[in-house]
Every structure is written in C-alpha cells, then in structure tokens.
Amino acid sequence: MTSPAGPTADELRRRLTESLLAVERADTALDRVAAAREARLTAERLEAAVLRDARAEKISWAKIGAAYGLTKQGAQQRFSAPIRALDETDGTDG
C-alpha cells in the first residue's frame, strides 16, 4: 500500500534488510554498533508504516492494541506520534 507522505512499508523492509546485512558485514565492533542502531531505527519506522497502513485500511485502534497487549487508548498514545513523524518525512532520510 502506498502513502501520500513518507516512505512505504515495502521501502522500509528493503532498508531494514540492508541494515541487517550491514551488521553482518561490519569489520569492527563499532561499525556493528552503528549498523545495529540503524537497523533498530529502520525497524521502528517500518512498524509505524505498517501501523499507518493498517489504520488506512480501517483497522481499529482496539484491534491494534489487542495485537500489542494494549488498550485502544494505549495503542493510540504509543503509536500516533511515530505515524505522524513518519508521514512528515519525505522517504529519503533513513
């Protein structure tokens, strides 16, 4: 599913794969730390993109919350800001 703003989930999945490979290929421990950090940040953005897509498909916050063991309100509080932040990006940062 595409979005009018921010990177798509497909693009973020590709970036995450690249980030994980960078961890594996890193020459030094510090390079692995940097690559692992990038992978974590990309995984968080992927999660936001998938949640954005779920909301666009009219999946309720209650159902999303249940998937995370949260209430409807807990899911909204936890994920609304990351989804907004993702939508404010142009897809080139990463």
Short mmCIF file of the C-alpha atoms (twelve columns), coordinates in Angstrom:
data_MODEL
# 
_entry.id   MODEL 
# 
loop_
_atom_site.group_PDB 
_atom_site.id 
_atom_site.type_symbol 
_atom_site.label_atom_id 
_atom_site.label_alt_id 
_atom_site.label_comp_id 
_atom_site.label_asym_id 
_atom_site.label_seq_id 
_atom_site.Cartn_x 
_atom_site.Cartn_y 
_atom_site.Cartn_z 
_atom_site.pdbx_PDB_model_num 
ATOM 1  C CA . MET A 1  0.000  0.000  0.000  1 
ATOM 2  C CA . THR A 2  1.354  3.415  -0.849 1 
ATOM 3  C CA . SER A 3  1.034  6.549  1.190  1 
ATOM 4  C CA . PRO A 4  0.908  10.163 0.077  1 
ATOM 5  C CA . ALA A 5  3.666  11.014 2.554  1 
ATOM 6  C CA . GLY A 6  6.633  9.208  3.992  1 
ATOM 7  C CA . PRO A 7  8.337  6.012  2.877  1 
ATOM 8  C CA . THR A 8  6.273  2.929  2.122  1 
ATOM 9  C CA . ALA A 9  6.421  -0.235 4.185  1 
ATOM 10 C CA . ASP A 10 7.996  -2.015 1.196  1 
ATOM 11 C CA . GLU A 11 10.801 0.552  1.008  1 
ATOM 12 C CA . LEU A 12 11.404 0.294  4.735  1 
ATOM 13 C CA . ARG A 13 11.520 -3.521 4.553  1 
ATOM 14 C CA . ARG A 14 14.252 -3.209 1.919  1 
ATOM 15 C CA . ARG A 15 16.147 -0.718 4.072  1 
ATOM 16 C CA . LEU A 16 15.860 -2.994 7.099  1 
ATOM 17 C CA . THR A 17 17.266 -5.922 5.134  1 
ATOM 18 C CA . GLU A 18 20.188 -3.731 4.033  1 
ATOM 19 C CA . SER A 19 20.758 -2.564 7.605  1 
ATOM 20 C CA . LEU A 20 20.802 -6.117 8.947  1 
ATOM 21 C CA . LEU A 21 23.267 -7.153 6.260  1 
ATOM 22 C CA . ALA A 22 25.447 -4.195 7.242  1 
ATOM 23 C CA . VAL A 23 25.587 -5.560 10.805 1 
ATOM 24 C CA . GLU A 24 26.756 -8.903 9.461  1 
ATOM 25 C CA . ARG A 25 29.355 -7.359 7.151  1 
ATOM 26 C CA . ALA A 26 30.762 -4.784 9.563  1 
ATOM 27 C CA . ASP A 27 34.507 -5.021 10.091 1 
ATOM 28 C CA . THR A 28 34.674 -3.666 13.626 1 
ATOM 29 C CA . ALA A 29 32.586 -3.790 16.767 1 
ATOM 30 C CA . LEU A 30 31.918 -0.055 16.489 1 
ATOM 31 C CA . ASP A 31 30.738 -0.475 12.897 1 
ATOM 32 C CA . ARG A 32 28.395 -3.240 14.103 1 
ATOM 33 C CA . VAL A 33 27.044 -0.914 16.804 1 
ATOM 34 C CA . ALA A 34 26.328 1.793  14.231 1 
ATOM 35 C CA . ALA A 35 24.720 -0.687 11.838 1 
ATOM 36 C CA . ALA A 36 22.610 -2.203 14.624 1 
ATOM 37 C CA . ARG A 37 21.410 1.261  15.619 1 
ATOM 38 C CA . GLU A 38 20.403 1.972  12.025 1 
ATOM 39 C CA . ALA A 39 18.575 -1.371 11.862 1 
ATOM 40 C CA . ARG A 40 16.665 -0.568 15.065 1 
ATOM 41 C CA . LEU A 41 15.644 2.881  13.813 1 
ATOM 42 C CA . THR A 42 14.563 1.427  10.486 1 
ATOM 43 C CA . ALA A 43 12.565 -1.314 12.227 1 
ATOM 44 C CA . GLU A 44 10.756 1.349  14.269 1 
ATOM 45 C CA . ARG A 45 9.909  3.273  11.086 1 
ATOM 46 C CA . LEU A 46 8.726  0.051  9.437  1 
ATOM 47 C CA . GLU A 47 6.452  -0.605 12.396 1 
ATOM 48 C CA . ALA A 48 4.999  2.909  12.036 1 
ATOM 49 C CA . ALA A 49 4.466  2.392  8.294  1 
ATOM 50 C CA . VAL A 50 2.690  -0.922 8.833  1 
ATOM 51 C CA . LEU A 51 0.505  0.666  11.506 1 
ATOM 52 C CA . ARG A 52 -0.232 3.622  9.204  1 
ATOM 53 C CA . ASP A 53 -1.291 1.162  6.502  1 
ATOM 54 C CA . ALA A 54 -3.462 -0.760 8.963  1 
ATOM 55 C CA . ARG A 55 -5.204 2.443  10.018 1 
ATOM 56 C CA . ALA A 56 -5.704 3.380  6.340  1 
ATOM 57 C CA . GLU A 57 -7.432 0.011  5.937  1 
ATOM 58 C CA . LYS A 58 -9.760 0.959  8.806  1 
ATOM 59 C CA . ILE A 59 -8.221 -1.433 11.353 1 
ATOM 60 C CA . SER A 60 -9.369 -0.089 14.712 1 
ATOM 61 C CA . TRP A 61 -7.062 1.086  17.451 1 
ATOM 62 C CA . ALA A 62 -8.750 -1.509 19.657 1 
ATOM 63 C CA . LYS A 63 -7.626 -4.335 17.353 1 
ATOM 64 C CA . ILE A 64 -4.136 -2.878 17.022 1 
ATOM 65 C CA . GLY A 65 -3.960 -2.528 20.788 1 
ATOM 66 C CA . ALA A 66 -5.009 -6.147 21.237 1 
ATOM 67 C CA . ALA A 67 -2.153 -7.259 18.963 1 
ATOM 68 C CA . TYR A 68 0.276  -5.456 21.298 1 
ATOM 69 C CA . GLY A 69 -1.426 -6.320 24.567 1 
ATOM 70 C CA . LEU A 70 -2.562 -2.707 24.947 1 
ATOM 71 C CA . THR A 71 -5.868 -0.951 25.299 1 
ATOM 72 C CA . LYS A 72 -7.265 1.121  22.445 1 
ATOM 73 C CA . GLN A 73 -6.073 4.252  24.231 1 
ATOM 74 C CA . GLY A 74 -2.678 2.742  24.934 1 
ATOM 75 C CA . ALA A 75 -2.175 1.917  21.266 1 
ATOM 76 C CA . GLN A 76 -3.213 5.418  20.208 1 
ATOM 77 C CA . GLN A 77 -0.862 7.014  22.720 1 
ATOM 78 C CA . ARG A 78 2.050  4.779  21.799 1 
ATOM 79 C CA . PHE A 79 1.778  4.854  18.006 1 
ATOM 80 C CA . SER A 80 0.075  8.071  16.890 1 
ATOM 81 C CA . ALA A 81 3.227  10.189 17.196 1 
ATOM 82 C CA . PRO A 82 5.518  7.742  15.311 1 
ATOM 83 C CA . ILE A 83 2.965  7.502  12.495 1 
ATOM 84 C CA . ARG A 84 2.753  11.311 12.273 1 
ATOM 85 C CA . ALA A 85 6.548  11.588 12.318 1 
ATOM 86 C CA . LEU A 86 6.848  9.049  9.512  1 
ATOM 87 C CA . ASP A 87 4.306  10.929 7.419  1 
ATOM 88 C CA . GLU A 88 6.307  14.133 7.887  1 
ATOM 89 C CA . THR A 89 9.386  12.599 6.249  1 
ATOM 90 C CA . ASP A 90 9.981  12.556 2.523  1 
ATOM 91 C CA . GLY A 91 11.255 8.986  2.407  1 
ATOM 92 C CA . THR A 92 14.880 9.900  1.714  1 
ATOM 93 C CA . ASP A 93 16.187 10.086 5.237  1 
ATOM 94 C CA . GLY A 94 16.874 6.961  6.975  1 
# 
